[in-house]
Amino acid sequence: MLRFAKLGSAATVAAFILTGMASAQTVLRSSDTHPDGYPTVEAVKYFGELIKERTDGRYEVEVYHSAQLGQEADTIEQVRSGVIDLNRVSMAPWNSLVPATLIPSLPYLFRSPEHARNVMSGPIGDEIAKGFEQHGVVLLTYYDGGARSFYNSTKPVNSLEDLKGMKFRVIQSDVFVDMVAALGASATPMPYGEVYSAIETGVIDGAENNFPSYESAKHFEVAKNFSLDEHTIVPEVFVMSKVSWDKLTPEDQEIFKQAARESMERQWELWDARVAESRKIVEAAGSQITTPEKQPFIDAMKPVYEKYVNTPELQDLVKRIQETEG
Ligand code: GTR
């Protein structure tokens, strides 16, 4: 007490204020469409802990989960213009802006989630990341988005034939619209937050996603038929606004990049556990999982490749991805 009283001199107070200013704290706002506890949300929180620790508390992250800041397309605009600092979204809504992102969004390109991880965390991932910078963001890391499959409220899908004529919600990307059309069904692009009621009211028959999304967004309550066709594995992206990035010192930029990479490894672990857990939850709730033969689905995607893999550069990118191990 005595010491504290002594410290309360004018000079000490001034010194305290100055120190306080030098280590002023910046709280970075980050968006995610998923609820608290979802692997991407937890990975970004982990990133926040790492940068807080490594910048001695100068930077912190606040994650606005559950689409509190808006649906993905809106939050992408917000992060591009610097209204929010960070954003974790799927790669697919970037397809019309960043041409190279079309490639990892293609159906049946990745052979397995491990293949996708190897590609995205290596030089090809770095190359694709460069394409984001001219659109106002720095890509900090990729996360695993798992394999997406179709689910619907109408009937079990045991073969490609069963999908014909059905109507599915897709993510807002032309590749997805063309992919569904190539399978003989029709696609309605729609924000994620509207899918539950669109299925419930019969506006669409169903949607497509991975097990953790199907479970956490409660789509399994209204669409019990899940066909494990695994038509695409779309990476997730974690980006920072250029406006916020440019305010960082080069040393802090390094800290952020390294922390993002470590958060990717954390997300992979959380992801694997959540896929298994979500599958259990939906099965216990009565979802019927069918496993249609994949080859007819793969064959049907030819026109999608012809349409989108339309330059020597993109053809080379596809080839290099196919040649990557995993
Ligand atoms: C999820 C993805 C979300 C969102 C959603 C969707 O798998 O993690 O970022 O894109 O799919 O289908 O809209």
GROMACS .gro file of C-alpha atoms and ligand atoms in nm:
model
  339
    1MET     CA    1   0.000   0.000   0.000
    2LEU     CA    2   0.278   0.233   0.107
    3ARG     CA    3   0.470   0.165  -0.211
    4PHE     CA    4   0.163   0.224  -0.421
    5ALA     CA    5   0.100   0.558  -0.251
    6LYS     CA    6   0.459   0.661  -0.317
    7LEU     CA    7   0.427   0.563  -0.682
    8GLY     CA    8   0.135   0.798  -0.719
    9SER     CA    9   0.358   1.100  -0.790
   10ALA     CA   10   0.282   1.316  -1.093
   11ALA     CA   11   0.590   1.188  -1.276
   12THR     CA   12   0.493   0.825  -1.225
   13VAL     CA   13   0.142   0.890  -1.343
   14ALA     CA   14   0.277   1.055  -1.660
   15ALA     CA   15   0.512   0.762  -1.720
   16PHE     CA   16   0.224   0.522  -1.672
   17ILE     CA   17   0.012   0.707  -1.928
   18LEU     CA   18   0.297   0.708  -2.180
   19THR     CA   19   0.360   0.335  -2.139
   20GLY     CA   20  -0.009   0.278  -2.174
   21MET     CA   21  -0.010   0.469  -2.500
   22ALA     CA   22   0.291   0.288  -2.640
   23SER     CA   23   0.117  -0.045  -2.590
   24ALA     CA   24  -0.228   0.073  -2.699
   25GLN     CA   25  -0.446  -0.223  -2.768
   26THR     CA   26  -0.617  -0.287  -3.100
   27VAL     CA   27  -0.914  -0.521  -3.105
   28LEU     CA   28  -0.956  -0.676  -3.449
   29ARG     CA   29  -1.307  -0.780  -3.549
   30SER     CA   30  -1.343  -1.114  -3.727
   31SER     CA   31  -1.654  -1.262  -3.889
   32ASP     CA   32  -1.773  -1.621  -3.925
   33THR     CA   33  -2.107  -1.760  -4.037
   34HIS     CA   34  -2.075  -2.063  -3.807
   35PRO     CA   35  -2.179  -2.085  -3.442
   36ASP     CA   36  -1.946  -2.068  -3.145
   37GLY     CA   37  -1.752  -2.391  -3.101
   38TYR     CA   38  -1.735  -2.468  -3.475
   39PRO     CA   39  -1.378  -2.560  -3.583
   40THR     CA   40  -1.322  -2.246  -3.790
   41VAL     CA   41  -1.448  -2.021  -3.509
   42GLU     CA   42  -1.223  -2.196  -3.257
   43ALA     CA   43  -0.923  -2.181  -3.491
   44VAL     CA   44  -0.960  -1.803  -3.532
   45LYS     CA   45  -0.992  -1.766  -3.156
   46TYR     CA   46  -0.669  -1.964  -3.120
   47PHE     CA   47  -0.505  -1.731  -3.375
   48GLY     CA   48  -0.623  -1.442  -3.153
   49GLU     CA   49  -0.465  -1.595  -2.844
   50LEU     CA   50  -0.135  -1.645  -3.024
   51ILE     CA   51  -0.111  -1.291  -3.158
   52LYS     CA   52  -0.215  -1.145  -2.824
   53GLU     CA   53   0.063  -1.336  -2.650
   54ARG     CA   54   0.325  -1.265  -2.915
   55THR     CA   55   0.252  -0.890  -2.942
   56ASP     CA   56   0.241  -0.850  -2.564
   57GLY     CA   57  -0.126  -0.772  -2.577
   58ARG     CA   58  -0.108  -0.502  -2.845
   59TYR     CA   59  -0.347  -0.699  -3.068
   60GLU     CA   60  -0.653  -0.901  -2.983
   61VAL     CA   61  -0.923  -1.067  -3.190
   62GLU     CA   62  -1.293  -1.066  -3.126
   63VAL     CA   63  -1.479  -1.331  -3.324
   64TYR     CA   64  -1.834  -1.241  -3.428
   65HIS     CA   65  -1.967  -1.589  -3.497
   66SER     CA   66  -2.315  -1.702  -3.611
   67ALA     CA   67  -2.327  -1.446  -3.897
   68GLN     CA   68  -2.362  -1.159  -3.648
   69LEU     CA   69  -2.193  -0.929  -3.900
   70GLY     CA   70  -2.394  -1.058  -4.196
   71GLN     CA   71  -2.405  -1.335  -4.454
   72GLU     CA   72  -2.081  -1.430  -4.629
   73ALA     CA   73  -2.124  -1.220  -4.945
   74ASP     CA   74  -2.181  -0.906  -4.732
   75THR     CA   75  -1.893  -0.975  -4.497
   76ILE     CA   76  -1.661  -1.021  -4.794
   77GLU     CA   77  -1.744  -0.665  -4.900
   78GLN     CA   78  -1.690  -0.545  -4.544
   79VAL     CA   79  -1.344  -0.697  -4.515
   80ARG     CA   80  -1.242  -0.573  -4.860
   81SER     CA   81  -1.329  -0.217  -4.768
   82GLY     CA   82  -1.179  -0.235  -4.418
   83VAL     CA   83  -1.508  -0.215  -4.224
   84ILE     CA   84  -1.403  -0.538  -4.053
   85ASP     CA   85  -1.045  -0.654  -4.006
   86LEU     CA   86  -1.067  -1.030  -4.047
   87ASN     CA   87  -1.300  -1.280  -4.208
   88ARG     CA   88  -1.329  -1.657  -4.230
   89VAL     CA   89  -1.537  -1.769  -4.527
   90SER     CA   90  -1.548  -2.039  -4.791
   91MET     CA   91  -1.332  -2.002  -5.098
   92ALA     CA   92  -1.629  -2.046  -5.334
   93PRO     CA   93  -1.780  -1.696  -5.299
   94TRP     CA   94  -1.445  -1.557  -5.423
   95ASN     CA   95  -1.471  -1.743  -5.752
   96SER     CA   96  -1.592  -1.451  -5.960
   97LEU     CA   97  -1.327  -1.215  -5.816
   98VAL     CA   98  -1.016  -1.434  -5.798
   99PRO     CA   99  -1.004  -1.666  -6.103
  100ALA     CA  100  -0.755  -1.915  -5.954
  101THR     CA  101  -0.999  -1.994  -5.670
  102LEU     CA  102  -1.222  -2.159  -5.929
  103ILE     CA  103  -0.984  -2.449  -5.950
  104PRO     CA  104  -0.993  -2.576  -5.588
  105SER     CA  105  -1.372  -2.534  -5.606
  106LEU     CA  106  -1.402  -2.784  -5.892
  107PRO     CA  107  -1.591  -3.109  -5.832
  108TYR     CA  108  -1.386  -3.422  -5.767
  109LEU     CA  109  -1.054  -3.242  -5.806
  110PHE     CA  110  -0.917  -3.333  -5.465
  111ARG     CA  111  -0.899  -3.707  -5.405
  112SER     CA  112  -0.931  -3.675  -5.029
  113PRO     CA  113  -0.928  -3.412  -4.753
  114GLU     CA  114  -0.556  -3.495  -4.702
  115HIS     CA  115  -0.490  -3.419  -5.067
  116ALA     CA  116  -0.662  -3.080  -5.028
  117ARG     CA  117  -0.457  -3.006  -4.714
  118ASN     CA  118  -0.129  -3.091  -4.889
  119VAL     CA  119  -0.209  -2.872  -5.187
  120MET     CA  120  -0.343  -2.571  -4.999
  121SER     CA  121  -0.071  -2.562  -4.734
  122GLY     CA  122   0.206  -2.584  -4.998
  123PRO     CA  123   0.335  -2.367  -5.285
  124ILE     CA  124   0.010  -2.396  -5.486
  125GLY     CA  125  -0.182  -2.251  -5.192
  126ASP     CA  126   0.067  -1.960  -5.175
  127GLU     CA  127   0.029  -1.899  -5.546
  128ILE     CA  128  -0.353  -1.885  -5.524
  129ALA     CA  129  -0.329  -1.660  -5.217
  130LYS     CA  130  -0.150  -1.390  -5.421
  131GLY     CA  131  -0.463  -1.341  -5.631
  132PHE     CA  132  -0.653  -1.205  -5.330
  133GLU     CA  133  -0.429  -0.903  -5.269
  134GLN     CA  134  -0.557  -0.691  -5.557
  135HIS     CA  135  -0.906  -0.735  -5.411
  136GLY     CA  136  -0.831  -0.568  -5.080
  137VAL     CA  137  -0.735  -0.864  -4.859
  138VAL     CA  138  -0.435  -1.067  -4.752
  139LEU     CA  139  -0.499  -1.438  -4.726
  140LEU     CA  140  -0.356  -1.545  -4.391
  141THR     CA  141  -0.430  -1.917  -4.416
  142TYR     CA  142  -0.658  -2.187  -4.550
  143TYR     CA  143  -0.862  -2.418  -4.331
  144ASP     CA  144  -1.017  -2.755  -4.414
  145GLY     CA  145  -1.369  -2.730  -4.554
  146GLY     CA  146  -1.426  -3.105  -4.577
  147ALA     CA  147  -1.612  -3.293  -4.848
  148ARG     CA  148  -1.955  -3.163  -4.949
  149SER     CA  149  -2.246  -3.395  -5.034
  150PHE     CA  150  -2.612  -3.349  -5.126
  151TYR     CA  151  -2.899  -3.380  -4.879
  152ASN     CA  152  -3.269  -3.339  -4.931
  153SER     CA  153  -3.612  -3.363  -4.772
  154THR     CA  154  -3.774  -3.567  -5.050
  155LYS     CA  155  -3.615  -3.909  -5.104
  156PRO     CA  156  -3.300  -4.114  -5.056
  157VAL     CA  157  -3.047  -4.066  -5.335
  158ASN     CA  158  -2.889  -4.399  -5.427
  159SER     CA  159  -2.763  -4.306  -5.772
  160LEU     CA  160  -2.708  -4.012  -6.003
  161GLU     CA  161  -3.048  -4.087  -6.159
  162ASP     CA  162  -3.222  -4.006  -5.829
  163LEU     CA  163  -3.090  -3.649  -5.832
  164LYS     CA  164  -3.249  -3.564  -6.166
  165GLY     CA  165  -3.504  -3.285  -6.151
  166MET     CA  166  -3.437  -3.198  -5.788
  167LYS     CA  167  -3.374  -2.843  -5.673
  168PHE     CA  168  -3.078  -2.761  -5.451
  169ARG     CA  169  -2.951  -2.451  -5.280
  170VAL     CA  170  -2.590  -2.380  -5.367
  171ILE     CA  171  -2.327  -2.139  -5.244
  172GLN     CA  172  -2.308  -1.816  -5.447
  173SER     CA  173  -2.070  -1.930  -5.721
  174ASP     CA  174  -2.128  -2.011  -6.089
  175VAL     CA  175  -1.917  -2.327  -6.067
  176PHE     CA  176  -2.167  -2.465  -5.819
  177VAL     CA  177  -2.463  -2.375  -6.040
  178ASP     CA  178  -2.302  -2.549  -6.339
  179MET     CA  179  -2.199  -2.848  -6.130
  180VAL     CA  180  -2.557  -2.912  -6.018
  181ALA     CA  181  -2.688  -2.859  -6.373
  182ALA     CA  182  -2.433  -3.113  -6.503
  183LEU     CA  183  -2.586  -3.366  -6.264
  184GLY     CA  184  -2.932  -3.307  -6.410
  185ALA     CA  185  -3.067  -3.113  -6.110
  186SER     CA  186  -3.124  -2.739  -6.072
  187ALA     CA  187  -2.945  -2.494  -5.846
  188THR     CA  188  -3.059  -2.187  -5.658
  189PRO     CA  189  -2.777  -1.974  -5.513
  190MET     CA  190  -2.888  -1.847  -5.173
  191PRO     CA  191  -2.724  -1.719  -4.852
  192TYR     CA  192  -2.650  -1.992  -4.599
  193GLY     CA  193  -2.876  -1.839  -4.334
  194GLU     CA  194  -3.185  -1.884  -4.554
  195VAL     CA  195  -3.139  -2.252  -4.632
  196TYR     CA  196  -3.319  -2.403  -4.333
  197SER     CA  197  -3.649  -2.229  -4.397
  198ALA     CA  198  -3.621  -2.273  -4.775
  199ILE     CA  199  -3.604  -2.650  -4.723
  200GLU     CA  200  -3.873  -2.645  -4.456
  201THR     CA  201  -4.117  -2.457  -4.676
  202GLY     CA  202  -4.035  -2.668  -4.983
  203VAL     CA  203  -3.889  -2.382  -5.191
  204ILE     CA  204  -3.596  -2.617  -5.252
  205ASP     CA  205  -3.556  -2.993  -5.205
  206GLY     CA  206  -3.226  -2.963  -5.027
  207ALA     CA  207  -2.872  -2.833  -5.026
  208GLU     CA  208  -2.515  -2.963  -5.014
  209ASN     CA  209  -2.253  -2.934  -4.746
  210ASN     CA  210  -2.015  -3.118  -4.514
  211PHE     CA  211  -2.129  -3.303  -4.199
  212PRO     CA  212  -2.036  -3.025  -3.951
  213SER     CA  213  -2.240  -2.763  -4.142
  214TYR     CA  214  -2.534  -2.999  -4.203
  215GLU     CA  215  -2.539  -3.066  -3.831
  216SER     CA  216  -2.461  -2.723  -3.680
  217ALA     CA  217  -2.703  -2.532  -3.907
  218LYS     CA  218  -2.966  -2.795  -3.814
  219HIS     CA  219  -3.040  -2.874  -4.178
  220PHE     CA  220  -3.066  -3.240  -4.077
  221GLU     CA  221  -3.393  -3.154  -3.900
  222VAL     CA  222  -3.558  -3.068  -4.232
  223ALA     CA  223  -3.357  -3.279  -4.482
  224LYS     CA  224  -3.307  -3.633  -4.359
  225ASN     CA  225  -3.170  -3.792  -4.677
  226PHE     CA  226  -2.795  -3.746  -4.697
  227SER     CA  227  -2.612  -3.897  -4.997
  228LEU     CA  228  -2.243  -3.932  -4.941
  229ASP     CA  229  -2.138  -3.844  -5.297
  230GLU     CA  230  -1.857  -3.610  -5.176
  231HIS     CA  231  -1.873  -3.410  -5.496
  232THR     CA  232  -1.638  -3.135  -5.389
  233ILE     CA  233  -1.389  -3.036  -5.122
  234VAL     CA  234  -1.378  -2.656  -5.101
  235PRO     CA  235  -1.111  -2.500  -4.879
  236GLU     CA  236  -1.202  -2.232  -4.627
  237VAL     CA  237  -1.010  -1.903  -4.628
  238PHE     CA  238  -0.910  -1.675  -4.342
  239VAL     CA  239  -0.836  -1.326  -4.472
  240MET     CA  240  -0.732  -0.989  -4.332
  241SER     CA  241  -0.833  -0.655  -4.475
  242LYS     CA  242  -0.544  -0.480  -4.659
  243VAL     CA  243  -0.644  -0.166  -4.469
  244SER     CA  244  -0.570  -0.337  -4.134
  245TRP     CA  245  -0.272  -0.535  -4.267
  246ASP     CA  246  -0.094  -0.224  -4.392
  247LYS     CA  247  -0.107  -0.075  -4.042
  248LEU     CA  248   0.104  -0.363  -3.905
  249THR     CA  249   0.482  -0.342  -3.879
  250PRO     CA  250   0.669  -0.604  -4.086
  251GLU     CA  251   0.753  -0.784  -3.759
  252ASP     CA  252   0.387  -0.798  -3.659
  253GLN     CA  253   0.291  -0.916  -4.008
  254GLU     CA  254   0.529  -1.209  -3.958
  255ILE     CA  255   0.372  -1.284  -3.618
  256PHE     CA  256   0.025  -1.283  -3.776
  257LYS     CA  257   0.131  -1.512  -4.063
  258GLN     CA  258   0.297  -1.761  -3.831
  259ALA     CA  259   0.001  -1.759  -3.590
  260ALA     CA  260  -0.238  -1.816  -3.880
  261ARG     CA  261  -0.037  -2.115  -3.993
  262GLU     CA  262  -0.044  -2.263  -3.644
  263SER     CA  263  -0.418  -2.203  -3.627
  264MET     CA  264  -0.453  -2.405  -3.949
  265GLU     CA  265  -0.296  -2.706  -3.781
  266ARG     CA  266  -0.527  -2.661  -3.484
  267GLN     CA  267  -0.827  -2.638  -3.718
  268TRP     CA  268  -0.733  -2.964  -3.890
  269GLU     CA  269  -0.742  -3.148  -3.556
  270LEU     CA  270  -1.069  -2.987  -3.452
  271TRP     CA  271  -1.213  -3.059  -3.795
  272ASP     CA  272  -1.144  -3.431  -3.792
  273ALA     CA  273  -1.305  -3.466  -3.451
  274ARG     CA  274  -1.607  -3.258  -3.549
  275VAL     CA  275  -1.676  -3.451  -3.872
  276ALA     CA  276  -1.704  -3.774  -3.673
  277GLU     CA  277  -1.908  -3.612  -3.397
  278SER     CA  278  -2.150  -3.440  -3.638
  279ARG     CA  279  -2.207  -3.760  -3.829
  280LYS     CA  280  -2.298  -3.936  -3.506
  281ILE     CA  281  -2.539  -3.658  -3.406
  282VAL     CA  282  -2.728  -3.660  -3.736
  283GLU     CA  283  -2.747  -4.038  -3.752
  284ALA     CA  284  -2.881  -4.051  -3.398
  285ALA     CA  285  -3.142  -3.793  -3.500
  286GLY     CA  286  -3.260  -4.017  -3.784
  287SER     CA  287  -3.071  -3.902  -4.094
  288GLN     CA  288  -3.045  -4.174  -4.357
  289ILE     CA  289  -2.703  -4.184  -4.519
  290THR     CA  290  -2.677  -4.346  -4.862
  291THR     CA  291  -2.356  -4.399  -5.060
  292PRO     CA  292  -2.418  -4.369  -5.435
  293GLU     CA  293  -2.154  -4.495  -5.678
  294LYS     CA  294  -1.923  -4.201  -5.751
  295GLN     CA  295  -1.800  -4.277  -6.103
  296PRO     CA  296  -2.119  -4.158  -6.284
  297PHE     CA  297  -2.098  -3.832  -6.084
  298ILE     CA  298  -1.733  -3.788  -6.181
  299ASP     CA  299  -1.808  -3.858  -6.549
  300ALA     CA  300  -2.096  -3.609  -6.549
  301MET     CA  301  -1.862  -3.325  -6.444
  302LYS     CA  302  -1.670  -3.319  -6.775
  303PRO     CA  303  -1.856  -3.013  -6.913
  304VAL     CA  304  -1.778  -2.819  -6.593
  305TYR     CA  305  -1.404  -2.878  -6.643
  306GLU     CA  306  -1.433  -2.786  -7.011
  307LYS     CA  307  -1.602  -2.459  -6.924
  308TYR     CA  308  -1.378  -2.345  -6.638
  309VAL     CA  309  -1.037  -2.494  -6.705
  310ASN     CA  310  -1.009  -2.283  -7.016
  311THR     CA  311  -0.657  -2.138  -7.026
  312PRO     CA  312  -0.315  -2.310  -7.042
  313GLU     CA  313  -0.238  -2.162  -6.694
  314LEU     CA  314  -0.550  -2.310  -6.537
  315GLN     CA  315  -0.491  -2.642  -6.712
  316ASP     CA  316  -0.141  -2.647  -6.570
  317LEU     CA  317  -0.274  -2.565  -6.223
  318VAL     CA  318  -0.518  -2.857  -6.239
  319LYS     CA  319  -0.237  -3.087  -6.352
  320ARG     CA  320  -0.007  -2.977  -6.070
  321ILE     CA  321  -0.284  -3.030  -5.815
  322GLN     CA  322  -0.353  -3.378  -5.952
  323GLU     CA  323   0.016  -3.456  -5.930
  324THR     CA  324   0.042  -3.347  -5.567
  325GLU     CA  325   0.048  -3.636  -5.321
  326GLY     CA  326  -0.238  -3.719  -5.093
  327GTR     C1  327  -1.981  -2.414  -4.512
  327GTR     C2  328  -1.870  -2.311  -4.506
  327GTR     C3  329  -1.930  -2.175  -4.486
  327GTR     C4  330  -2.038  -2.145  -4.588
  327GTR     C5  331  -2.136  -2.259  -4.602
  327GTR     C6  332  -2.233  -2.239  -4.718
  327GTR     O1  333  -1.926  -2.542  -4.533
  327GTR     O2  334  -1.787  -2.339  -4.396
  327GTR     O3  335  -1.826  -2.081  -4.487
  327GTR     O4  336  -1.979  -2.112  -4.711
  327GTR     O5  337  -2.068  -2.382  -4.619
  327GTR     O6  338  -2.266  -2.337  -4.783
  327GTR     O7  339  -2.275  -2.126  -4.741
   0.00000   0.00000   0.00000
